[in-house]
Coordinates of N, CA and C in Angstrom, one line a residue:
M1 N 50.1 -37.9 -10.0 CA 50.2 -38.6 -8.8 C 48.9 -38.6 -8.0
D2 N 48.3 -37.4 -7.8 CA 47.0 -37.2 -7.1 C 45.9 -37.9 -7.9
E3 N 46.0 -37.8 -9.2 CA 45.0 -38.4 -10.1 C 45.0 -39.9 -9.9
E4 N 46.1 -40.5 -9.8 CA 46.2 -42.0 -9.6 C 45.6 -42.4 -8.3
R5 N 45.9 -41.6 -7.2 CA 45.5 -41.9 -5.9 C 43.9 -41.8 -5.8
R6 N 43.4 -40.8 -6.5 CA 41.9 -40.6 -6.5 C 41.2 -41.7 -7.2
Q7 N 41.8 -42.2 -8.3 CA 41.2 -43.3 -9.0 C 41.2 -44.5 -8.2
G8 N 42.3 -44.7 -7.5 CA 42.4 -45.9 -6.7 C 41.5 -45.9 -5.4
E9 N 41.2 -44.7 -4.9 CA 40.4 -44.6 -3.7 C 38.9 -44.4 -4.0
N10 N 38.6 -44.3 -5.3 CA 37.2 -44.0 -5.7 C 36.8 -42.7 -5.1
Y11 N 37.6 -41.7 -5.4 CA 37.4 -40.3 -4.8 C 36.2 -39.6 -5.4
Q12 N 35.4 -39.0 -4.5 CA 34.3 -38.2 -4.9 C 34.5 -36.7 -4.5
S13 N 34.2 -35.8 -5.3 CA 34.4 -34.4 -5.1 C 33.5 -34.0 -3.9
R14 N 34.0 -33.0 -3.1 CA 33.3 -32.5 -2.0 C 32.1 -31.6 -2.4
L15 N 32.2 -31.0 -3.6 CA 31.2 -30.1 -4.1 C 30.0 -31.0 -4.7
M16 N 28.8 -30.4 -4.5 CA 27.7 -31.0 -5.1 C 27.5 -30.6 -6.5
E17 N 27.0 -31.5 -7.3 CA 26.7 -31.2 -8.7 C 25.3 -30.7 -8.7
E18 N 25.0 -30.0 -9.8 CA 23.7 -29.3 -9.9 C 22.5 -30.2 -9.7
H19 N 22.6 -31.4 -10.3 CA 21.4 -32.3 -10.2 C 21.3 -32.9 -8.7
E20 N 22.3 -32.7 -7.9 CA 22.2 -33.2 -6.5 C 21.7 -32.2 -5.5
V21 N 21.5 -30.9 -5.9 CA 21.0 -29.9 -5.1 C 19.5 -30.0 -4.9
P22 N 19.1 -30.0 -3.6 CA 17.6 -30.2 -3.4 C 16.8 -29.0 -3.9
E23 N 15.5 -29.2 -4.2 CA 14.7 -28.2 -4.8 C 14.5 -27.0 -3.9
W24 N 14.4 -27.2 -2.5 CA 14.1 -26.1 -1.6 C 15.2 -25.0 -1.6
V25 N 16.4 -25.3 -2.2 CA 17.5 -24.3 -2.3 C 17.2 -23.3 -3.3
Y26 N 16.6 -23.7 -4.4 CA 16.3 -22.7 -5.5 C 15.2 -21.8 -5.1
P27 N 15.3 -20.5 -5.5 CA 14.2 -19.5 -5.2 C 12.9 -19.9 -6.0
V28 N 11.8 -19.6 -5.3 CA 10.5 -19.9 -6.0 C 10.2 -18.7 -6.8
K29 N 9.8 -19.0 -8.1 CA 9.5 -17.9 -9.0 C 8.0 -17.6 -8.7
E30 N 7.8 -16.4 -8.1 CA 6.4 -15.9 -7.8 C 5.8 -15.2 -9.0
Q31 N 4.5 -15.4 -9.0 CA 3.7 -14.6 -10.0 C 3.8 -13.2 -9.7
P32 N 3.9 -12.3 -10.7 CA 3.8 -10.9 -10.4 C 2.5 -10.5 -9.8
N33 N 2.5 -9.7 -8.7 CA 1.3 -9.3 -8.0 C 0.7 -8.2 -8.7
T34 N -0.5 -8.4 -9.2 CA -1.2 -7.4 -10.0 C -2.3 -6.9 -9.0
N35 N -2.0 -5.8 -8.4 CA -3.0 -5.1 -7.5 C -3.9 -4.2 -8.3
L36 N -5.0 -4.7 -8.7 CA -5.9 -3.9 -9.5 C -7.2 -3.7 -8.8
N37 N -7.8 -2.6 -8.9 CA -9.1 -2.3 -8.5 C -10.1 -2.9 -9.5
P38 N -11.3 -3.1 -9.2 CA -12.3 -3.6 -10.2 C -12.4 -2.7 -11.4
D39 N -12.1 -1.4 -11.3 CA -12.2 -0.5 -12.4 C -10.9 -0.5 -13.2
G40 N -9.9 -1.3 -12.9 CA -8.7 -1.4 -13.7 C -7.6 -0.5 -13.3
S41 N -7.8 0.3 -12.2 CA -6.7 1.2 -11.8 C -5.9 0.4 -10.7
Y42 N -4.6 0.8 -10.6 CA -3.8 0.2 -9.6 C -4.1 0.7 -8.2
I43 N -3.9 -0.3 -7.2 CA -4.1 0.1 -5.8 C -2.8 0.6 -5.3
T44 N -2.8 1.8 -4.8 CA -1.5 2.4 -4.3 C -1.1 2.0 -2.9
G45 N -2.1 1.5 -2.1 CA -1.7 1.1 -0.8 C -1.9 2.2 0.2
K46 N -2.2 3.4 -0.2 CA -2.4 4.5 0.7 C -3.9 4.5 1.2
R47 N -4.1 4.8 2.4 CA -5.5 4.8 2.9 C -6.1 6.2 2.7
Q48 N -7.4 6.2 2.6 CA -8.1 7.5 2.4 C -8.1 8.2 3.8
R49 N -7.8 9.5 3.7 CA -7.9 10.3 5.0 C -9.3 10.5 5.3
K50 N -9.6 10.6 6.6 CA -10.9 11.0 7.1 C -11.1 12.5 7.0
Y51 N -12.3 12.9 6.7 CA -12.6 14.3 6.7 C -12.8 14.8 8.1
V52 N -12.1 15.8 8.4 CA -12.2 16.4 9.7 C -12.5 17.9 9.5
S53 N -13.6 18.4 10.2 CA -13.9 19.8 10.1 C -13.7 20.4 11.5
Y54 N -12.8 21.4 11.4 CA -12.5 22.1 12.7 C -13.3 23.4 12.8
A55 N -14.2 23.6 11.9 CA -15.1 24.8 11.9 C -16.0 24.8 13.2
D56 N -16.0 25.9 13.9 CA -16.8 26.0 15.1 C -18.2 26.4 14.7
P57 N -19.2 25.5 14.9 CA -20.6 25.9 14.4 C -21.2 27.0 15.3
L58 N -20.8 27.2 16.5 CA -21.4 28.3 17.3 C -20.4 29.4 17.6
S59 N -20.9 30.6 17.6 CA -20.1 31.7 18.1 C -19.9 31.6 19.6
D60 N -19.0 32.4 20.1 CA -18.8 32.4 21.6 C -20.1 32.8 22.3
K61 N -20.8 33.7 21.8 CA -22.1 34.2 22.5 C -23.1 33.1 22.5
Q62 N -23.3 32.4 21.3 CA -24.2 31.3 21.2 C -23.9 30.2 22.1
W63 N -22.6 29.9 22.2 CA -22.1 28.8 23.0 C -22.4 29.1 24.5
M64 N -22.1 30.3 24.9 CA -22.4 30.7 26.3 C -23.9 30.6 26.6
I65 N -24.7 31.1 25.8 CA -26.2 31.0 26.0 C -26.6 29.5 26.1
A66 N -26.1 28.7 25.2 CA -26.5 27.3 25.2 C -26.0 26.6 26.5
M67 N -24.8 27.0 27.0 CA -24.3 26.4 28.3 C -25.1 26.9 29.5
E68 N -25.5 28.2 29.5 CA -26.3 28.7 30.6 C -27.7 28.1 30.6
N69 N -28.2 27.8 29.5 CA -29.6 27.1 29.4 C -29.5 25.6 29.6
G70 N -28.3 25.1 29.6 CA -28.1 23.6 29.8 C -28.5 22.8 28.6
E71 N -28.4 23.4 27.4 CA -28.7 22.7 26.2 C -27.7 21.7 25.8
D72 N -28.1 20.7 25.1 CA -27.2 19.6 24.6 C -26.5 20.2 23.4
L73 N -25.1 20.3 23.4 CA -24.4 20.9 22.3 C -24.3 19.9 21.1
S74 N -24.6 18.6 21.3 CA -24.5 17.7 20.2 C -25.4 18.0 19.0
K75 N -26.5 18.7 19.4 CA -27.5 19.0 18.3 C -27.0 20.2 17.4
F76 N -26.0 20.9 17.9 CA -25.4 22.0 17.1 C -24.2 21.6 16.2
I77 N -23.7 20.4 16.5 CA -22.6 19.9 15.7 C -23.2 19.4 14.4
P78 N -22.6 19.8 13.3 CA -23.2 19.4 12.0 C -22.8 17.9 11.8
K79 N -23.7 17.2 11.1 CA -23.5 15.8 10.7 C -22.3 15.7 9.8
R80 N -21.7 14.6 9.8 CA -20.5 14.4 8.9 C -21.0 14.4 7.5
R81 N -20.2 15.2 6.7 CA -20.6 15.3 5.3 C -19.9 14.1 4.5
E82 N -20.4 13.8 3.3 CA -19.8 12.8 2.5 C -18.4 13.4 2.0
N83 N -17.4 12.5 1.9 CA -16.2 12.9 1.4 C -16.3 13.3 -0.1
L84 N -15.9 14.5 -0.4 CA -15.9 14.9 -1.8 C -14.5 14.6 -2.4
P85 N -14.5 14.2 -3.7 CA -13.2 13.9 -4.3 C -12.4 15.2 -4.3
A86 N -11.1 15.0 -4.1 CA -10.2 16.2 -4.1 C -10.2 16.8 -5.5
E87 N -10.1 18.1 -5.5 CA -10.0 18.8 -6.8 C -8.7 18.6 -7.4
T88 N -8.7 18.2 -8.7 CA -7.4 17.9 -9.3 C -7.3 18.8 -10.6
N89 N -6.1 19.2 -10.9 CA -6.0 20.0 -12.1 C -5.5 19.1 -13.2
D90 N -5.4 19.6 -14.4 CA -5.0 18.7 -15.5 C -3.6 18.1 -15.4
S91 N -2.7 18.8 -14.8 CA -1.3 18.3 -14.7 C -1.3 17.1 -13.8
T92 N -2.1 17.1 -12.7 CA -2.1 16.0 -11.8 C -2.7 14.7 -12.5
S93 N -3.8 14.9 -13.3 CA -4.3 13.7 -13.9 C -3.4 13.2 -15.0
E94 N -2.6 14.1 -15.7 CA -1.7 13.7 -16.7 C -0.5 12.9 -16.0
N95 N -0.1 13.4 -14.8 CA 1.0 12.7 -14.1 C 0.5 11.3 -13.7
L96 N -0.8 11.1 -13.3 CA -1.3 9.8 -12.9 C -1.3 8.9 -14.1
Q97 N -1.7 9.4 -15.3 CA -1.8 8.6 -16.5 C -0.4 8.1 -16.9
M98 N 0.6 9.1 -16.8 CA 2.0 8.7 -17.1 C 2.5 7.6 -16.2
L99 N 2.1 7.7 -14.9 CA 2.6 6.7 -13.9 C 2.0 5.4 -14.2
K100 N 0.7 5.3 -14.6 CA 0.1 4.1 -14.9 C 0.7 3.4 -16.1
V101 N 1.1 4.2 -17.1 CA 1.7 3.7 -18.3 C 3.1 3.2 -18.0
M102 N 3.8 3.9 -17.2 CA 5.1 3.4 -16.8 C 5.1 2.1 -16.0
M103 N 4.0 2.0 -15.2 CA 3.9 0.7 -14.4 C 3.6 -0.5 -15.3
L104 N 3.0 -0.2 -16.4 CA 2.6 -1.3 -17.3 C 3.8 -1.8 -18.1
L105 N 4.8 -1.0 -18.2 CA 6.0 -1.4 -19.0 C 6.9 -2.3 -18.3

């Protein structure tokens, strides 16, 4: 009975068919982001820490003498040293290699 009524009324379904769905509804397939350094290693996203030296270049006696004489203390502060790479042991480098291999899979 319903079938006959639908045929007579030229009934259309309320649901959209797949070819009627607009393109903006479908997710865009993005290219995988390959974050590689020029040397071929992966960028981890962590920033490099700044080197901070809390070593006091002057003893208390030297500081007191410099203050009494009115000397500029900036000449006693050592210049910033170049950042040295952190010392790594073999297990750390092996772990990094394993991580790189796992990321490639």
